[in-house]
Coordinates of C-alpha atoms in Angstrom, one line a residue:
X1 CA 123.2 95.6 208.2
X2 CA 123.0 91.8 207.8
X3 CA 121.4 89.8 210.7
X4 CA 124.7 87.9 211.2
X5 CA 127.2 90.7 210.9
X6 CA 125.2 93.1 213.1
X7 CA 125.8 90.9 216.1
X8 CA 129.2 89.3 215.8
X9 CA 132.6 89.2 214.3
X10 CA 132.7 87.3 211.0
X11 CA 136.4 86.3 211.3
X12 CA 135.8 82.7 212.2
X13 CA 133.1 82.1 209.6
X14 CA 135.9 80.5 207.6
X15 CA 137.8 77.3 206.9
X16 CA 140.9 76.3 208.9
X17 CA 143.0 76.0 205.9
X18 CA 142.7 79.7 205.1
X19 CA 144.6 80.5 208.3
X20 CA 147.1 77.7 207.9
X21 CA 147.9 79.0 204.3
X22 CA 148.4 82.4 205.9
X23 CA 150.8 81.0 208.4
X24 CA 152.9 79.2 205.8
X25 CA 152.9 82.3 203.5
X26 CA 154.0 84.5 206.4
X27 CA 156.9 82.1 207.0
X28 CA 157.9 82.0 203.3
X29 CA 157.7 85.8 202.9
X30 CA 155.1 85.5 200.1
X31 CA 152.2 86.7 202.3
X32 CA 152.7 90.4 201.4
X33 CA 152.8 89.9 197.7
X34 CA 150.1 92.0 195.9
X35 CA 147.5 89.5 194.7
X36 CA 144.2 89.4 192.8
X37 CA 141.5 86.9 193.6
X38 CA 138.4 86.4 191.4
X39 CA 135.0 84.9 192.1
X40 CA 133.5 83.2 189.1
X41 CA 131.5 80.0 188.2
X42 CA 132.5 77.6 185.5
X43 CA 128.9 76.7 184.7
X44 CA 125.3 77.5 185.5
X45 CA 123.1 74.9 187.3
X46 CA 121.8 72.4 184.8
X47 CA 119.1 74.0 182.6
X48 CA 119.5 77.5 183.9
X49 CA 120.0 80.2 181.3
X50 CA 121.3 83.0 183.5
X51 CA 122.5 83.6 187.0
X52 CA 121.7 86.5 189.4
X53 CA 124.2 88.2 191.6
X54 CA 123.0 88.6 195.2
X55 CA 124.7 89.0 198.5
X56 CA 127.2 91.7 197.5
X57 CA 125.8 94.1 200.2
X58 CA 126.2 91.3 202.8
X59 CA 129.7 90.7 201.7
X60 CA 130.6 94.3 202.3
X61 CA 129.1 94.2 205.8
X62 CA 131.0 90.9 206.5
X63 CA 134.4 92.3 205.3
X64 CA 133.9 95.3 207.5
X65 CA 133.3 93.0 210.5
X66 CA 136.1 90.6 209.7
X67 CA 138.0 91.4 213.0
X68 CA 139.5 88.8 215.3
X69 CA 138.3 89.3 218.9
X70 CA 140.3 88.5 222.0
X71 CA 138.3 85.4 222.8
X72 CA 138.7 84.2 219.2
X73 CA 142.4 84.7 219.2
X74 CA 142.7 82.9 222.6
X75 CA 140.7 79.9 221.1
X76 CA 142.9 79.8 218.0
X77 CA 146.0 79.7 220.3
X78 CA 144.5 77.1 222.6
X79 CA 143.6 74.9 219.7
X80 CA 147.0 75.4 218.1
X81 CA 145.4 76.4 214.8
X82 CA 148.2 78.8 214.0
X83 CA 151.5 80.0 215.5
X84 CA 152.2 83.1 217.6
X85 CA 153.4 85.2 214.6
X86 CA 150.2 84.5 212.8
X87 CA 148.1 85.3 215.8
X88 CA 149.9 88.7 216.0
X89 CA 149.0 89.3 212.4
X90 CA 145.4 88.4 212.9
X91 CA 145.1 90.6 216.0
X92 CA 145.7 93.6 213.8
X93 CA 143.9 92.3 210.7
X94 CA 142.0 94.9 208.6
X95 CA 141.3 94.5 204.9
X96 CA 143.0 97.5 203.2
X97 CA 142.7 96.5 199.6
X98 CA 140.2 97.1 196.8
X99 CA 137.1 95.1 195.7
X100 CA 135.2 95.6 192.5
X101 CA 132.6 93.5 190.7
X102 CA 129.2 93.0 189.3
X103 CA 126.6 95.1 191.2
X104 CA 123.9 93.3 193.1
X105 CA 120.9 92.3 191.0
X106 CA 122.9 92.0 187.8
X107 CA 122.7 88.8 185.8
X108 CA 125.8 86.7 185.1
X109 CA 127.1 83.8 183.0
X110 CA 129.8 81.1 183.1
X111 CA 133.2 82.8 183.3
X112 CA 131.8 86.2 184.4
X113 CA 134.4 87.8 186.9
X114 CA 131.7 88.4 189.5
X115 CA 134.0 89.8 192.2
X116 CA 137.6 90.9 192.1
X117 CA 139.6 91.2 195.4
X118 CA 142.9 93.0 195.3
X119 CA 145.3 93.3 198.2
X120 CA 148.1 91.4 199.7
X121 CA 147.8 87.6 199.6
X122 CA 147.6 87.6 203.4
X123 CA 144.6 89.9 203.7
X124 CA 142.7 88.6 200.6
X125 CA 143.1 84.8 201.0
X126 CA 141.4 84.6 204.3
X127 CA 138.2 86.2 203.0
X128 CA 137.6 83.2 200.6
X129 CA 135.3 81.1 202.6
X130 CA 133.1 83.9 203.8
X131 CA 132.8 85.5 200.4
X132 CA 131.8 82.3 198.8
X133 CA 129.4 81.3 201.6
X134 CA 127.4 84.5 201.1
X135 CA 127.5 84.7 197.3
X136 CA 126.8 81.1 196.6
X137 CA 123.7 81.0 198.8
X138 CA 122.3 84.4 198.0
X139 CA 122.8 84.1 194.3
X140 CA 121.2 80.7 194.2
X141 CA 118.1 82.0 195.9
X142 CA 118.0 85.1 193.7
X143 CA 118.3 82.9 190.6
X144 CA 115.3 80.8 191.7
X145 CA 113.4 83.8 192.7
X146 CA 114.0 85.5 189.3
X147 CA 112.6 82.5 187.5
X148 CA 109.5 82.6 189.7
X149 CA 108.8 86.3 189.3
X150 CA 109.3 86.0 185.6
X151 CA 106.8 83.2 185.5
X152 CA 104.4 85.2 187.7
X153 CA 104.5 88.2 185.4
X154 CA 102.6 91.1 187.0
X155 CA 101.2 89.0 189.8
X156 CA 103.0 89.5 193.1
X157 CA 105.0 86.7 194.8
X158 CA 105.4 86.6 198.5
X159 CA 108.4 84.9 200.2
X160 CA 107.4 82.6 203.1
X161 CA 110.2 80.1 203.6
X162 CA 111.4 81.0 207.0
X163 CA 110.2 77.7 208.6
X164 CA 112.1 75.7 205.9
X165 CA 115.6 77.1 206.5
X166 CA 118.1 78.0 209.2
X167 CA 116.7 81.1 211.0
X168 CA 119.5 83.4 209.7
X169 CA 119.6 81.9 206.2
X170 CA 115.9 82.6 206.0
X171 CA 116.6 86.3 206.4
X172 CA 119.3 86.2 203.7
X173 CA 116.9 84.3 201.4
X174 CA 114.2 86.9 201.9
X175 CA 116.7 89.6 201.0
X176 CA 117.8 87.8 197.8
X177 CA 114.2 87.1 196.8
X178 CA 113.3 90.7 197.2
X179 CA 116.2 91.7 194.9
X180 CA 114.8 89.3 192.3
X181 CA 111.3 90.7 192.3
X182 CA 109.4 89.2 195.3
X183 CA 107.0 91.8 196.7
X184 CA 107.1 90.9 200.4
X185 CA 108.2 88.4 203.0
X186 CA 106.6 86.7 206.0
X187 CA 109.9 87.0 208.0
X188 CA 109.9 89.9 210.5
X189 CA 113.6 89.9 210.9
X190 CA 114.0 90.4 207.2
X191 CA 111.6 93.3 207.4
X192 CA 113.4 94.8 210.4
X193 CA 117.0 94.3 209.1
X194 CA 116.5 95.0 205.4
X195 CA 113.3 97.1 205.1
X196 CA 111.4 94.5 203.1
X197 CA 107.6 94.8 203.3
X198 CA 106.1 92.1 205.5
X199 CA 102.8 90.3 205.2
X200 CA 100.8 87.5 206.9
X201 CA 97.5 86.9 208.6
X202 CA 96.6 83.4 209.9
X203 CA 97.3 79.7 209.5
X204 CA 95.0 76.7 209.9
X205 CA 95.7 76.5 213.6
X206 CA 93.7 79.8 214.0
X207 CA 90.7 78.3 212.4
X208 CA 91.0 75.0 214.3
X209 CA 91.3 77.0 217.6
X210 CA 87.8 78.3 217.3
X211 CA 84.5 76.4 217.7
X212 CA 83.6 77.1 214.1
X213 CA 85.0 78.5 210.9
X214 CA 82.6 81.4 211.2
X215 CA 83.9 82.3 214.6
X216 CA 87.5 82.2 213.3
X217 CA 86.7 84.4 210.3
X218 CA 84.7 86.8 212.5
X219 CA 87.6 87.2 215.0
X220 CA 90.1 87.8 212.2
X221 CA 88.0 90.4 210.4
X222 CA 87.2 92.2 213.7
X223 CA 90.9 92.3 214.5
X224 CA 92.5 93.0 211.1
X225 CA 89.7 94.6 209.1
X226 CA 87.7 93.6 206.0
X227 CA 90.9 93.9 203.8
X228 CA 92.4 90.8 205.5
X229 CA 93.2 87.5 203.8
X230 CA 91.1 84.5 205.0
X231 CA 92.4 81.0 204.7
X232 CA 89.6 78.9 203.2
X233 CA 90.8 75.3 202.8
X234 CA 90.6 74.1 206.4
X235 CA 87.2 72.3 205.9
X236 CA 84.9 72.6 203.0
X237 CA 86.1 75.2 200.4
X238 CA 82.7 76.3 199.0
X239 CA 81.2 76.7 202.5
X240 CA 84.3 78.6 203.6
X241 CA 83.9 81.1 200.7
X242 CA 80.2 81.7 201.5
X243 CA 81.0 82.2 205.2
X244 CA 83.9 84.5 204.4
X245 CA 81.8 86.8 202.3
X246 CA 79.0 86.7 204.8
X247 CA 81.3 87.7 207.6
X248 CA 83.5 90.3 205.8
X249 CA 81.1 91.4 203.0
X250 CA 82.0 92.0 199.4
X251 CA 85.0 94.1 200.5
X252 CA 86.9 91.1 201.7
X253 CA 90.5 91.6 200.7
X254 CA 91.6 88.1 199.7
X255 CA 91.2 84.4 200.3
X256 CA 94.0 81.9 200.4
X257 CA 94.1 78.4 199.0
X258 CA 96.8 76.2 200.4
X259 CA 96.0 72.7 199.1
X260 CA 94.4 70.7 196.3
X261 CA 94.3 71.2 192.6
X262 CA 95.0 74.9 192.7
X263 CA 94.0 75.6 189.1
X264 CA 90.6 73.9 189.4
X265 CA 90.0 75.4 192.8
X266 CA 90.9 78.9 191.8
X267 CA 88.4 78.8 189.0
X268 CA 85.7 77.5 191.3
X269 CA 86.4 80.1 194.0
X270 CA 86.6 83.0 191.5
X271 CA 83.2 82.0 190.1
X272 CA 81.7 81.7 193.6
X273 CA 83.2 85.0 194.8
X274 CA 81.8 86.8 191.7
X275 CA 78.4 85.2 192.2
X276 CA 78.4 86.5 195.8
X277 CA 79.3 90.0 194.7
X278 CA 82.9 89.9 195.9
X279 CA 84.3 90.9 192.6
X280 CA 87.4 92.6 194.0
X281 CA 88.3 89.9 196.5
X282 CA 91.7 88.5 195.4
X283 CA 92.8 84.8 195.3
X284 CA 96.2 84.0 196.8
X285 CA 97.6 80.5 196.3
X286 CA 100.3 78.7 198.3
X287 CA 101.3 75.0 198.7
X288 CA 104.8 74.0 197.6
X289 CA 104.9 76.3 194.6
X290 CA 107.9 76.6 192.3
X291 CA 108.5 78.4 189.0
X292 CA 106.9 75.5 187.0
X293 CA 103.8 75.5 189.2
X294 CA 103.5 79.3 188.9
X295 CA 103.8 79.1 185.2
X296 CA 101.1 76.4 185.1
X297 CA 98.8 78.8 186.9
X298 CA 99.2 81.6 184.4
X299 CA 95.7 81.1 183.0
X300 CA 94.1 80.6 186.3
X301 CA 92.2 83.4 188.1
X302 CA 95.0 83.8 190.6
X303 CA 96.1 87.2 192.0
X304 CA 99.2 86.3 193.9
X305 CA 101.5 83.5 195.0
X306 CA 103.2 82.5 198.3
X307 CA 106.4 80.5 197.9
X308 CA 108.4 78.9 200.7
X309 CA 110.4 75.6 200.5
X310 CA 111.4 75.8 196.8
X311 CA 112.5 79.4 197.2
X312 CA 114.8 78.9 200.2
X313 CA 116.4 75.8 198.7
X314 CA 117.1 77.4 195.3
X315 CA 114.4 75.4 193.6
X316 CA 116.6 72.4 193.3
X317 CA 119.9 74.2 193.0
X318 CA 120.9 75.5 196.5
X319 CA 124.4 76.7 195.4
X320 CA 126.0 78.3 192.3
X321 CA 129.3 76.5 192.4
X322 CA 131.2 79.8 192.6
X323 CA 134.9 79.6 193.3
X324 CA 137.5 82.1 194.6
X325 CA 140.7 81.8 192.7
X326 CA 144.1 83.5 192.7
X327 CA 144.4 84.9 189.1
X328 CA 147.3 87.3 189.4
X329 CA 150.2 88.2 191.7
X330 CA 153.4 90.1 191.9
X331 CA 156.5 88.2 190.7
X332 CA 158.7 90.6 192.7
X333 CA 157.9 93.1 195.4
X334 CA 156.6 96.3 193.7
X335 CA 156.6 94.7 190.3
X336 CA 153.8 94.2 187.8
X337 CA 151.1 91.7 188.3
X338 CA 151.6 88.4 186.4
X339 CA 148.7 86.1 185.5
X340 CA 148.5 82.7 187.3
X341 CA 146.0 79.9 186.7
X342 CA 145.1 76.4 187.7
X343 CA 145.8 73.9 184.9
X344 CA 144.8 70.5 186.4
X345 CA 142.8 67.9 184.6
X346 CA 139.1 67.3 185.1
X347 CA 137.7 70.6 183.9
X348 CA 138.5 72.6 187.0
X349 CA 140.8 75.1 185.3
X350 CA 140.9 78.8 185.6
X351 CA 141.9 81.8 183.5
X352 CA 144.7 84.0 184.8
X353 CA 144.8 87.8 184.8
X354 CA 143.0 90.8 186.1
X355 CA 139.8 91.1 184.1
X356 CA 137.1 93.5 183.0
X357 CA 133.7 92.5 181.8
X358 CA 131.1 94.0 179.4
X359 CA 127.8 92.9 178.0
X360 CA 127.7 93.6 174.3
X361 CA 124.2 94.5 172.9
X362 CA 123.0 93.8 169.4
X363 CA 121.6 96.6 167.2
X364 CA 118.3 96.4 169.0
X365 CA 119.9 96.8 172.4
X366 CA 119.4 93.1 173.4
X367 CA 122.4 91.4 175.0
X368 CA 124.2 89.1 172.7
X369 CA 127.5 88.3 174.5
X370 CA 129.3 88.5 177.8
X371 CA 132.7 89.8 176.9
X372 CA 135.5 89.2 179.4
X373 CA 139.0 90.6 178.7
X374 CA 142.4 91.4 180.0
X375 CA 144.2 94.6 179.2
X376 CA 142.7 97.6 177.3
X377 CA 138.9 97.8 176.9
X378 CA 137.8 98.3 173.3
X379 CA 136.1 101.7 173.0
X380 CA 132.8 100.3 171.8
X381 CA 132.5 98.2 175.0
X382 CA 133.3 101.0 177.5
X383 CA 129.6 102.1 177.8
X384 CA 128.7 98.5 178.6
X385 CA 131.2 97.7 181.3
X386 CA 129.7 95.8 184.3
X387 CA 132.2 96.2 187.2
X388 CA 131.6 98.8 189.8
X389 CA 133.9 99.8 192.7
X390 CA 132.8 98.3 196.0
X391 CA 135.8 98.8 198.4
X392 CA 138.7 101.2 197.9
X393 CA 141.7 101.2 200.3
X394 CA 139.7 99.1 202.7
X395 CA 136.8 101.6 202.8
X396 CA 133.3 100.5 201.5
X397 CA 132.2 102.7 198.6
X398 CA 129.6 100.5 197.0
X399 CA 126.9 100.2 199.5
X400 CA 123.5 101.0 198.1
X401 CA 119.8 100.7 199.0
X402 CA 118.2 97.3 198.4
X403 CA 115.7 99.0 196.0
X404 CA 118.6 99.9 193.7
X405 CA 119.6 96.3 193.3
X406 CA 115.9 95.3 192.8
X407 CA 115.4 97.8 190.0
X408 CA 118.7 96.8 188.5
X409 CA 117.7 93.2 188.3
X410 CA 114.5 94.0 186.5
X411 CA 116.4 96.1 183.9
X412 CA 119.1 93.5 183.5
X413 CA 116.7 90.6 183.0
X414 CA 114.7 92.7 180.6
X415 CA 117.8 93.3 178.5
X416 CA 118.3 89.6 177.8
X417 CA 116.9 87.7 174.8
X418 CA 113.3 86.6 175.4
X419 CA 114.3 83.0 175.7
X420 CA 116.1 83.8 179.0
X421 CA 112.9 83.4 180.9
X422 CA 111.7 80.2 179.3
X423 CA 111.5 77.3 181.8
X424 CA 112.4 74.6 179.3
X425 CA 116.0 73.5 179.8
X426 CA 118.7 75.1 177.7
X427 CA 122.2 76.5 177.5
X428 CA 123.1 80.0 178.9
X429 CA 121.1 82.5 176.9
X430 CA 124.2 84.4 175.7
X431 CA 127.7 83.2 175.1
X432 CA 130.8 84.3 177.0
X433 CA 133.7 85.6 174.9
X434 CA 137.2 86.0 176.2
X435 CA 139.5 88.6 174.7
X436 CA 143.3 89.3 174.8
X437 CA 144.2 85.6 174.2
X438 CA 142.3 84.3 177.2
X439 CA 140.5 81.0 177.0
X440 CA 137.3 80.1 178.6
X441 CA 137.3 79.1 182.3
X442 CA 136.6 75.4 182.4

């Protein structure tokens, strides 16, 4: 379970206006109308060619734990946030509706109906802020991570951004990065909570603590074994490589470079390691890497990367601009759902109606369009539908191991046109088509 939801109610991780809307709807009698809310984004971050869904599993945990405790209700009453009738509703609140959407690890595009929440207006509207908080952050991290792992190819990438983010956001970032192909994390809470492999050996402080670099390397090897990774850029790099091999022998696991011209230094270190007989010693590089730096190191003799700041900040795009909009509701109690949509100026429009989504492949099996529709699904698209059930009647049915999301992402990304993983700026790699008379969102 997520590090936040394992320890506390999620009910106040929301905006005040969610509860004031609820109060007004209870008074008007519209609160119990069957309603459909949809999560989507009108556009991808500038230059990105696809997005990545992450955080769905955390959303399921958060919905399960969306319960108002006695102290929370007392505080709402003391602050006069809502009236007594609304407090009574919140005291018994349980989400009893249905949720379906894109499974975690799947890619998405502008207008993709990523998550659909069906229930009464009252029980669905107050989930808005929490759902968006999770999906916007986790998906931003996963998108950045996907670009980094695509640039890295077969070389492993380690997540090490805990010290650059809020302590709990760092755990979520590690989870999202793992879904998008990162091999491990430095964050122990992420390992404990989500089962992600953890890794880490020593920082410059460990070398500086000792009277000499040799003393530091000796202490580390004696403690952690010859397969450890020695940090070699505290003083003189060439001297450190010689000392490292003298101390650990040719079976030294790896050396790490954390500063300087990484391409040049990696070539020098590889040549020196080979000259010393340490042919199997790997070279790991860190130091403010992003997808562009990783791509630039493709021809360098590097065996793995460690990424921190640029990963946990979404590599310049820390949110996905996802929104949670009412797209359908009952016109009369027990009646059919009718589409509703925002039509204001400025591009912030939406498309009404309960939607399905499919990814249409070309004759070679490569994705060519994201098809979003309302009403019957064309027979030829049924094998390619994207939505899966996540919650039925208030019960979570879509929880899955993190490995399943990780494997799904690799398959989904591999099914896109080859240009999807190019780092040059461009439009979404496939178009979004809307059927049944719908028009593009935004």
